[in-house]
GROMACS .gro file of C-alpha atoms in nm:
model
  195
    1MET     CA    1  12.536  14.671   6.917
    2ASN     CA    2  12.409  14.535   7.247
    3ILE     CA    3  12.224  14.199   7.254
    4LYS     CA    4  11.987  14.336   7.518
    5ASP     CA    5  11.872  14.615   7.288
    6ASN     CA    6  11.805  14.371   7.003
    7MET     CA    7  11.581  14.135   7.213
    8THR     CA    8  11.210  14.195   7.176
    9PRO     CA    9  10.965  14.076   7.444
   10MET     CA   10  10.862  13.787   7.217
   11ARG     CA   11  11.224  13.672   7.181
   12TRP     CA   12  11.269  13.694   7.560
   13LEU     CA   13  10.957  13.482   7.605
   14LEU     CA   14  11.084  13.223   7.356
   15LEU     CA   15  11.424  13.215   7.526
   16VAL     CA   16  11.268  13.166   7.870
   17ALA     CA   17  11.035  12.895   7.731
   18ALA     CA   18  11.330  12.715   7.569
   19LEU     CA   19  11.529  12.730   7.893
   20GLY     CA   20  11.225  12.605   8.084
   21PHE     CA   21  11.188  12.315   7.842
   22ILE     CA   22  11.556  12.223   7.875
   23LEU     CA   23  11.526  12.241   8.253
   24MET     CA   24  11.219  12.012   8.249
   25VAL     CA   25  11.404  11.756   8.036
   26LEU     CA   26  11.702  11.764   8.269
   27VAL     CA   27  11.484  11.727   8.579
   28ALA     CA   28  11.286  11.442   8.421
   29ASP     CA   29  11.608  11.263   8.336
   30PHE     CA   30  11.764  11.352   8.672
   31ASN     CA   31  11.926  11.048   8.826
   32ILE     CA   32  11.766  10.928   9.150
   33SER     CA   33  12.110  10.880   9.300
   34GLN     CA   34  12.146  11.257   9.338
   35SER     CA   35  11.880  11.251   9.611
   36LEU     CA   36  12.034  10.952   9.788
   37PRO     CA   37  12.358  11.052   9.956
   38SER     CA   38  12.536  10.723  10.017
   39ASP     CA   39  12.403  10.464   9.773
   40SER     CA   40  12.416  10.467   9.398
   41VAL     CA   41  12.115  10.355   9.198
   42ASP     CA   42  12.294  10.031   9.114
   43ASP     CA   43  12.350   9.964   9.486
   44ILE     CA   44  11.980  10.020   9.552
   45VAL     CA   45  11.886   9.792   9.264
   46LYS     CA   46  12.108   9.520   9.410
   47LYS     CA   47  11.962   9.565   9.759
   48ASN     CA   48  11.603   9.551   9.633
   49ALA     CA   49  11.652   9.266   9.389
   50VAL     CA   50  11.416   8.979   9.445
   51THR     CA   51  11.638   8.682   9.375
   52SER     CA   52  11.618   8.319   9.471
   53SER     CA   53  11.964   8.337   9.631
   54ASP     CA   54  11.858   8.575   9.911
   55ALA     CA   55  11.508   8.437   9.963
   56PHE     CA   56  11.477   8.161  10.218
   57GLY     CA   57  11.314   7.841  10.100
   58MET     CA   58  11.058   7.657  10.307
   59ARG     CA   59  11.306   7.414  10.457
   60GLU     CA   60  11.552   7.692  10.549
   61TYR     CA   61  11.278   7.877  10.739
   62GLU     CA   62  11.169   7.560  10.917
   63GLU     CA   63  11.526   7.479  11.021
   64LEU     CA   64  11.586   7.835  11.140
   65TYR     CA   65  11.270   7.832  11.352
   66GLU     CA   66  11.352   7.487  11.489
   67ARG     CA   67  11.709   7.578  11.592
   68ASN     CA   68  11.607   7.906  11.753
   69LEU     CA   69  11.314   7.753  11.941
   70GLU     CA   70  11.524   7.457  12.062
   71LYS     CA   71  11.796   7.692  12.193
   72ILE     CA   72  11.557   7.908  12.389
   73LEU     CA   73  11.336   7.626  12.524
   74GLU     CA   74  11.634   7.428  12.657
   75LYS     CA   75  11.718   7.727  12.877
   76VAL     CA   76  11.379   7.713  13.055
   77ALA     CA   77  11.399   7.560  13.403
   78GLY     CA   78  11.273   7.202  13.418
   79VAL     CA   79  11.261   7.145  13.043
   80GLY     CA   80  11.585   6.955  12.981
   81GLN     CA   81  11.665   6.833  12.631
   82VAL     CA   82  11.431   6.956  12.354
   83SER     CA   83  11.363   6.859  11.996
   84VAL     CA   84  11.143   7.081  11.778
   85MET     CA   85  10.976   7.033  11.441
   86VAL     CA   86  10.817   7.331  11.263
   87ASN     CA   87  10.595   7.305  10.956
   88ILE     CA   88  10.527   7.624  10.756
   89ASP     CA   89  10.270   7.699  10.486
   90SER     CA   90  10.494   7.861  10.225
   91THR     CA   91  10.807   8.064  10.167
   92GLU     CA   92  10.824   8.431  10.260
   93GLU     CA   93  10.593   8.674  10.086
   94VAL     CA   94  10.749   8.975   9.915
   95VAL     CA   95  10.536   9.290   9.898
   96LEU     CA   96  10.632   9.508   9.603
   97GLY     CA   97  10.574   9.880   9.569
   98THR     CA   98  10.291   9.969   9.333
   99ASN     CA   99  10.145  10.280   9.180
  100THR     CA  100   9.769  10.261   9.186
  101ARG     CA  101   9.549  10.476   8.968
  102SER     CA  102   9.173  10.463   9.016
  103THR     CA  103   8.919  10.612   8.780
  104GLU     CA  104   8.549  10.641   8.851
  105ARG     CA  105   8.299  10.731   8.581
  106ASN     CA  106   7.933  10.800   8.657
  107THR     CA  107   7.673  10.799   8.381
  108ASP     CA  108   7.305  10.887   8.405
  109GLU     CA  109   7.104  10.706   8.138
  110ASN     CA  110   6.743  10.779   8.043
  111ASP     CA  111   6.540  10.551   7.819
  112ARG     CA  112   6.243  10.637   7.595
  113GLN     CA  113   5.986  10.499   7.839
  114GLY     CA  114   6.088  10.754   8.104
  115GLY     CA  115   6.303  10.523   8.310
  116SER     CA  116   6.644  10.626   8.431
  117ARG     CA  117   6.942  10.454   8.578
  118LYS     CA  118   7.277  10.552   8.715
  119VAL     CA  119   7.582  10.355   8.600
  120THR     CA  120   7.907  10.373   8.792
  121GLU     CA  121   8.220  10.231   8.632
  122LEU     CA  122   8.529  10.192   8.848
  123THR     CA  123   8.865  10.118   8.686
  124GLU     CA  124   9.179  10.047   8.881
  125ASP     CA  125   9.526  10.021   8.731
  126ASN     CA  126   9.817   9.887   8.937
  127GLN     CA  127  10.175   9.913   8.816
  128ILE     CA  128  10.477   9.775   8.998
  129VAL     CA  129  10.735  10.041   9.083
  130ILE     CA  130  11.059   9.964   8.900
  131LEU     CA  131  11.398  10.103   8.997
  132ARG     CA  132  11.639  10.143   8.705
  133GLY     CA  133  12.012  10.140   8.764
  134ASN     CA  134  12.284  10.327   8.578
  135SER     CA  135  12.398  10.004   8.416
  136GLY     CA  136  12.051   9.941   8.275
  137GLY     CA  137  11.942   9.686   8.536
  138GLU     CA  138  11.584   9.696   8.655
  139THR     CA  139  11.435   9.562   8.975
  140PRO     CA  140  11.101   9.602   9.150
  141VAL     CA  141  11.098   9.807   9.470
  142VAL     CA  142  11.047   9.581   9.773
  143ILE     CA  143  10.832   9.741  10.043
  144LYS     CA  144  10.854   9.455  10.293
  145ARG     CA  145  10.908   9.084  10.331
  146LEU     CA  146  10.659   8.884  10.534
  147LYS     CA  147  10.766   8.571  10.719
  148PRO     CA  148  10.566   8.260  10.629
  149ASN     CA  149  10.269   8.143  10.835
  150ILE     CA  150  10.328   7.843  11.056
  151ARG     CA  151  10.107   7.539  11.004
  152GLY     CA  152  10.215   7.348  11.314
  153ILE     CA  153  10.482   7.288  11.578
  154ILE     CA  154  10.580   6.968  11.757
  155ILE     CA  155  10.791   7.003  12.072
  156VAL     CA  156  10.938   6.692  12.234
  157ALA     CA  157  11.094   6.773  12.572
  158GLU     CA  158  11.225   6.581  12.873
  159GLY     CA  159  11.021   6.786  13.120
  160ALA     CA  160  10.695   6.785  12.921
  161ASN     CA  161  10.528   6.548  13.174
  162ASN     CA  162  10.520   6.833  13.427
  163ILE     CA  163  10.204   7.042  13.382
  164LYS     CA  164  10.381   7.371  13.465
  165THR     CA  165  10.667   7.298  13.222
  166HIS     CA  166  10.415   7.192  12.957
  167ALA     CA  167  10.236   7.528  12.994
  168LEU     CA  168  10.565   7.720  12.980
  169LEU     CA  169  10.665   7.542  12.659
  170SER     CA  170  10.329   7.615  12.499
  171GLU     CA  171  10.334   7.982  12.595
  172ALA     CA  172  10.693   8.029  12.477
  173ALA     CA  173  10.619   7.873  12.136
  174GLN     CA  174  10.299   8.077  12.097
  175ARG     CA  175  10.474   8.405  12.165
  176ALA     CA  176  10.797   8.330  11.979
  177LEU     CA  177  10.634   8.224  11.654
  178ASN     CA  178  10.294   8.396  11.684
  179VAL     CA  179  10.086   8.079  11.663
  180SER     CA  180   9.774   7.967  11.847
  181ALA     CA  181   9.787   7.690  12.106
  182ASN     CA  182   9.590   7.450  11.884
  183LYS     CA  183   9.884   7.446  11.637
  184ILE     CA  184  10.131   7.330  11.902
  185SER     CA  185  10.178   6.971  12.016
  186ILE     CA  186  10.398   6.915  12.323
  187LEU     CA  187  10.509   6.559  12.393
  188PRO     CA  188  10.730   6.398  12.660
  189MET     CA  189  11.067   6.271  12.538
  190ASN     CA  190  11.130   5.898  12.541
  191MET     CA  191  11.437   5.861  12.760
  192HIS     CA  192  11.483   5.491  12.670
  193GLU     CA  193  11.515   5.515  12.291
  194GLY     CA  194  11.734   5.205  12.271
  195ASN     CA  195  11.465   4.971  12.417
   0.00000   0.00000   0.00000
């Protein structure tokens, strides 16, 4: 006896539905690493992990800005030796991926005296996107990291007495660190520190 002959349309429908259900379960449980050619989920989790070891602290950012600004400013003609102090507001800001779901509900209400009013209720639900690794580790998805805002800069330079050099130092600091001129103080260097 042939299996095809014994299958009624209802049995075929049940078989197709069961296969569809199994396929949906497999797709829902499908590992994200299949769509990412070179990195495993665990590698992505490690890359996106927000840990204190890879995040710069305030002092590390200040020192980095100071070193880089000193190096570049000392190369400007007429500047000479430079010392820089940078003060930042906070550590870097990490922007995490979120799923946002908004719901709006409008209600028209009528009271017994003939008055009416329209009530609008807006509900917003934000959930952080979590990436789960094969080993069970979870980490939020990092969209971007924002450098900290700079509170102020002090530049002490040998050539700061020259008006043109002073202007060059101010412009370079403004453009390099994206700060306004009122946050920059440029001072001449004391060449006789021992006296």
